[in-house]
Structure formats: C-alpha cells, structure tokens
C-alpha cells in the first residue's frame, strides 16, 4: 500500500473519519531483513508469534537452498534453521537460545513444519482467501483501516491477527481480528 495510502476509519454505523494516511509503513523487504528478536510487540515481548517464526523459517530455507522444505529434507531443514537463528542473533547468544527454546522451534516441531510446509489445505485457503478479499475491498474503497504490514493466519489454530513489524519507535501493536 505504501505510506501515501489514504483511508477513512470507521467511527460507527455509517460514520467515517476524514481521509488519513497509514500511520506507519515498512516494506516487505525491510521486514524480511529483520532478526526474529526484533519482531516483537507488547503481546510478544521476547519472540514474535509462532506463526511468524514458522513462516520465516520456511522462507529462510527456500532463500538458502532454492527448495521448499519437505519430509525427506526435514533433518537438513532443522539443521539449517537452527544455524540461521544462531548466526542471525550472533551478537547475543542468549537471545538465540531463547528463540530456539520456543515450542515452534523445537526439533520435532521443525520436522513437522518441514513435512507440512508445502501442503495446501482447502479450508485454510478458503478462510485466508476470504480475509484477503475483505482487505482488498478496504484498500480499493478507502473505507475502513486495512491490515497494515503483516496479516498472520495460523492454520493450526485458526487465529488471524495483524502484527506490525519493524517500527519500534512508534510502538508496535497487534490485534486479533
């Protein structure tokens, strides 16, 4: 959307604010370059949400190997991701250890993630398609505040939330939808 996108906030039934610009805008390229330890907010003080860490693991593995994780590569996936976290947090080994102790970063969970990384589950696709469709309508119409920065849908739990990544100085926020 960019920092120049204009929208009207919903103030109540059939009431809209004046047009305003997005509060913050961080490009996807900037988001991907951030360390996991920098992707936190008031609800996730030490590590980002599990679904964001899983997504970053999959993207990182693909960036390194030009392949998606699969069941037959699960051991390589685990080793590669563990090494990436350690290298990424090279300034602070305590932070890397804390991230690697998260439940979604355990070897068994990473192996499960590798097995399911390329799966397409129809109900998950349908729900996410509906959410994205709603966001597209908000953007095109300029009515209601669109999801800013990152919209996370966790197919394991069915939770959907926005997660503002990359703007520490304005106070990141996250809200369930």
mmCIF file of C-alpha atoms in Angstrom, residues 34-159:
data_model
loop_
_atom_site.group_PDB
_atom_site.id
_atom_site.type_symbol
_atom_site.label_atom_id
_atom_site.label_comp_id
_atom_site.label_asym_id
_atom_site.label_seq_id
_atom_site.Cartn_x
_atom_site.Cartn_y
_atom_site.Cartn_z
ATOM 1 C CA UNK A 34 14.830 -8.069 10.448
ATOM 2 C CA UNK A 35 16.065 -10.509 13.049
ATOM 3 C CA UNK A 36 13.443 -12.637 14.750
ATOM 4 C CA UNK A 37 14.311 -10.959 18.057
ATOM 5 C CA UNK A 38 13.375 -7.577 16.548
ATOM 6 C CA UNK A 39 9.916 -8.789 15.519
ATOM 7 C CA UNK A 40 8.250 -8.344 18.890
ATOM 8 C CA UNK A 41 5.477 -6.238 20.347
ATOM 9 C CA UNK A 42 3.646 -5.717 23.617
ATOM 10 C CA UNK A 43 1.945 -9.117 23.346
ATOM 11 C CA UNK A 44 5.058 -10.991 22.204
ATOM 12 C CA UNK A 45 7.840 -9.431 24.263
ATOM 13 C CA UNK A 46 10.671 -11.921 23.720
ATOM 14 C CA UNK A 47 9.829 -13.612 20.418
ATOM 15 C CA UNK A 48 7.397 -12.991 17.581
ATOM 16 C CA UNK A 49 4.235 -15.095 17.251
ATOM 17 C CA UNK A 50 4.844 -18.760 16.414
ATOM 18 C CA UNK A 51 3.180 -18.436 13.020
ATOM 19 C CA UNK A 52 5.601 -15.626 12.047
ATOM 20 C CA UNK A 53 8.604 -17.704 13.152
ATOM 21 C CA UNK A 54 7.361 -20.713 11.163
ATOM 22 C CA UNK A 55 6.825 -18.574 8.082
ATOM 23 C CA UNK A 56 10.270 -17.001 8.381
ATOM 24 C CA UNK A 57 11.845 -20.470 8.743
ATOM 25 C CA UNK A 58 10.219 -21.645 5.532
ATOM 26 C CA UNK A 59 11.254 -18.503 3.641
ATOM 27 C CA UNK A 60 14.804 -18.671 5.006
ATOM 28 C CA UNK A 61 15.228 -22.291 3.992
ATOM 29 C CA UNK A 62 13.991 -21.507 0.499
ATOM 30 C CA UNK A 63 16.322 -18.499 0.265
ATOM 31 C CA UNK A 64 19.307 -20.654 1.261
ATOM 32 C CA UNK A 65 18.551 -23.775 -0.784
ATOM 33 C CA UNK A 66 16.159 -22.629 -3.512
ATOM 34 C CA UNK A 67 13.934 -25.527 -2.399
ATOM 35 C CA UNK A 68 10.909 -25.714 -0.139
ATOM 36 C CA UNK A 69 11.214 -27.875 2.986
ATOM 37 C CA UNK A 70 9.815 -31.394 2.611
ATOM 38 C CA UNK A 71 9.597 -34.565 4.692
ATOM 39 C CA UNK A 72 12.666 -36.076 3.020
ATOM 40 C CA UNK A 73 14.691 -32.943 3.858
ATOM 41 C CA UNK A 74 13.439 -32.469 7.419
ATOM 42 C CA UNK A 75 16.829 -33.119 9.080
ATOM 43 C CA UNK A 76 18.574 -30.652 6.780
ATOM 44 C CA UNK A 77 15.761 -28.156 7.401
ATOM 45 C CA UNK A 78 16.211 -28.413 11.187
ATOM 46 C CA UNK A 79 19.990 -28.033 10.999
ATOM 47 C CA UNK A 80 19.763 -25.152 8.553
ATOM 48 C CA UNK A 81 17.186 -23.220 10.593
ATOM 49 C CA UNK A 82 18.994 -23.734 13.888
ATOM 50 C CA UNK A 83 22.197 -22.444 12.299
ATOM 51 C CA UNK A 84 20.353 -19.472 10.795
ATOM 52 C CA UNK A 85 18.932 -18.419 14.182
ATOM 53 C CA UNK A 86 22.367 -18.672 15.795
ATOM 54 C CA UNK A 87 24.009 -16.661 13.003
ATOM 55 C CA UNK A 88 21.187 -14.122 12.894
ATOM 56 C CA UNK A 89 21.464 -13.421 16.594
ATOM 57 C CA UNK A 90 25.280 -13.524 16.598
ATOM 58 C CA UNK A 91 25.532 -10.528 18.881
ATOM 59 C CA UNK A 92 23.585 -12.188 21.655
ATOM 60 C CA UNK A 93 23.691 -15.955 22.171
ATOM 61 C CA UNK A 94 21.143 -15.695 24.997
ATOM 62 C CA UNK A 95 18.584 -14.321 22.537
ATOM 63 C CA UNK A 96 19.286 -17.143 20.077
ATOM 64 C CA UNK A 97 18.917 -19.712 22.856
ATOM 65 C CA UNK A 98 15.623 -18.143 23.941
ATOM 66 C CA UNK A 99 14.252 -18.278 20.383
ATOM 67 C CA UNK A 100 15.382 -21.874 19.905
ATOM 68 C CA UNK A 101 13.635 -22.874 23.162
ATOM 69 C CA UNK A 102 10.262 -21.697 21.836
ATOM 70 C CA UNK A 103 7.930 -24.627 21.238
ATOM 71 C CA UNK A 104 7.659 -23.982 17.492
ATOM 72 C CA UNK A 105 11.465 -24.066 17.156
ATOM 73 C CA UNK A 106 11.940 -27.469 18.785
ATOM 74 C CA UNK A 107 13.360 -30.172 16.506
ATOM 75 C CA UNK A 108 10.137 -32.191 16.496
ATOM 76 C CA UNK A 109 8.094 -29.098 15.578
ATOM 77 C CA UNK A 110 10.550 -28.078 12.844
ATOM 78 C CA UNK A 111 10.395 -31.585 11.375
ATOM 79 C CA UNK A 112 6.597 -31.419 11.391
ATOM 80 C CA UNK A 113 6.785 -27.998 9.726
ATOM 81 C CA UNK A 114 9.079 -29.362 7.004
ATOM 82 C CA UNK A 115 6.587 -32.145 6.342
ATOM 83 C CA UNK A 116 3.636 -29.769 6.019
ATOM 84 C CA UNK A 117 5.345 -26.677 4.575
ATOM 85 C CA UNK A 118 4.010 -27.116 1.054
ATOM 86 C CA UNK A 119 0.609 -28.570 1.959
ATOM 87 C CA UNK A 120 -2.463 -26.744 0.742
ATOM 88 C CA UNK A 121 -5.436 -27.353 2.994
ATOM 89 C CA UNK A 122 -8.631 -26.243 1.269
ATOM 90 C CA UNK A 123 -10.427 -24.840 4.354
ATOM 91 C CA UNK A 124 -7.341 -22.809 5.280
ATOM 92 C CA UNK A 125 -7.075 -21.484 1.722
ATOM 93 C CA UNK A 126 -10.778 -20.595 1.743
ATOM 94 C CA UNK A 127 -10.618 -18.726 5.061
ATOM 95 C CA UNK A 128 -7.464 -16.848 4.129
ATOM 96 C CA UNK A 129 -8.928 -16.014 0.711
ATOM 97 C CA UNK A 130 -11.969 -14.501 2.424
ATOM 98 C CA UNK A 131 -9.833 -12.434 4.774
ATOM 99 C CA UNK A 132 -7.623 -11.189 1.927
ATOM 100 C CA UNK A 133 -10.715 -10.429 -0.184
ATOM 101 C CA UNK A 134 -12.066 -8.277 2.639
ATOM 102 C CA UNK A 135 -8.730 -6.439 2.872
ATOM 103 C CA UNK A 136 -8.722 -5.805 -0.903
ATOM 104 C CA UNK A 137 -12.195 -4.265 -0.646
ATOM 105 C CA UNK A 138 -10.958 -1.975 2.158
ATOM 106 C CA UNK A 139 -7.977 -0.864 0.074
ATOM 107 C CA UNK A 140 -9.960 -0.222 -3.108
ATOM 108 C CA UNK A 141 -12.838 1.556 -1.385
ATOM 109 C CA UNK A 142 -10.686 3.515 1.071
ATOM 110 C CA UNK A 143 -13.254 2.713 3.744
ATOM 111 C CA UNK A 144 -12.006 1.203 6.998
ATOM 112 C CA UNK A 145 -8.428 0.752 8.054
ATOM 113 C CA UNK A 146 -6.725 -2.046 6.093
ATOM 114 C CA UNK A 147 -4.388 -4.514 7.739
ATOM 115 C CA UNK A 148 -1.060 -2.761 7.982
ATOM 116 C CA UNK A 149 2.239 -4.505 7.437
ATOM 117 C CA UNK A 150 1.637 -8.176 8.260
ATOM 118 C CA UNK A 151 -1.525 -10.242 8.458
ATOM 119 C CA UNK A 152 -0.887 -13.594 10.095
ATOM 120 C CA UNK A 153 -3.253 -16.518 9.733
ATOM 121 C CA UNK A 154 -2.369 -19.607 11.726
ATOM 122 C CA UNK A 155 -3.818 -22.677 10.032
ATOM 123 C CA UNK A 156 -3.086 -24.740 13.171
ATOM 124 C CA UNK A 157 -5.247 -22.614 15.479
ATOM 125 C CA UNK A 158 -7.461 -20.666 13.063
ATOM 126 C CA UNK A 159 -6.310 -17.372 14.611
#
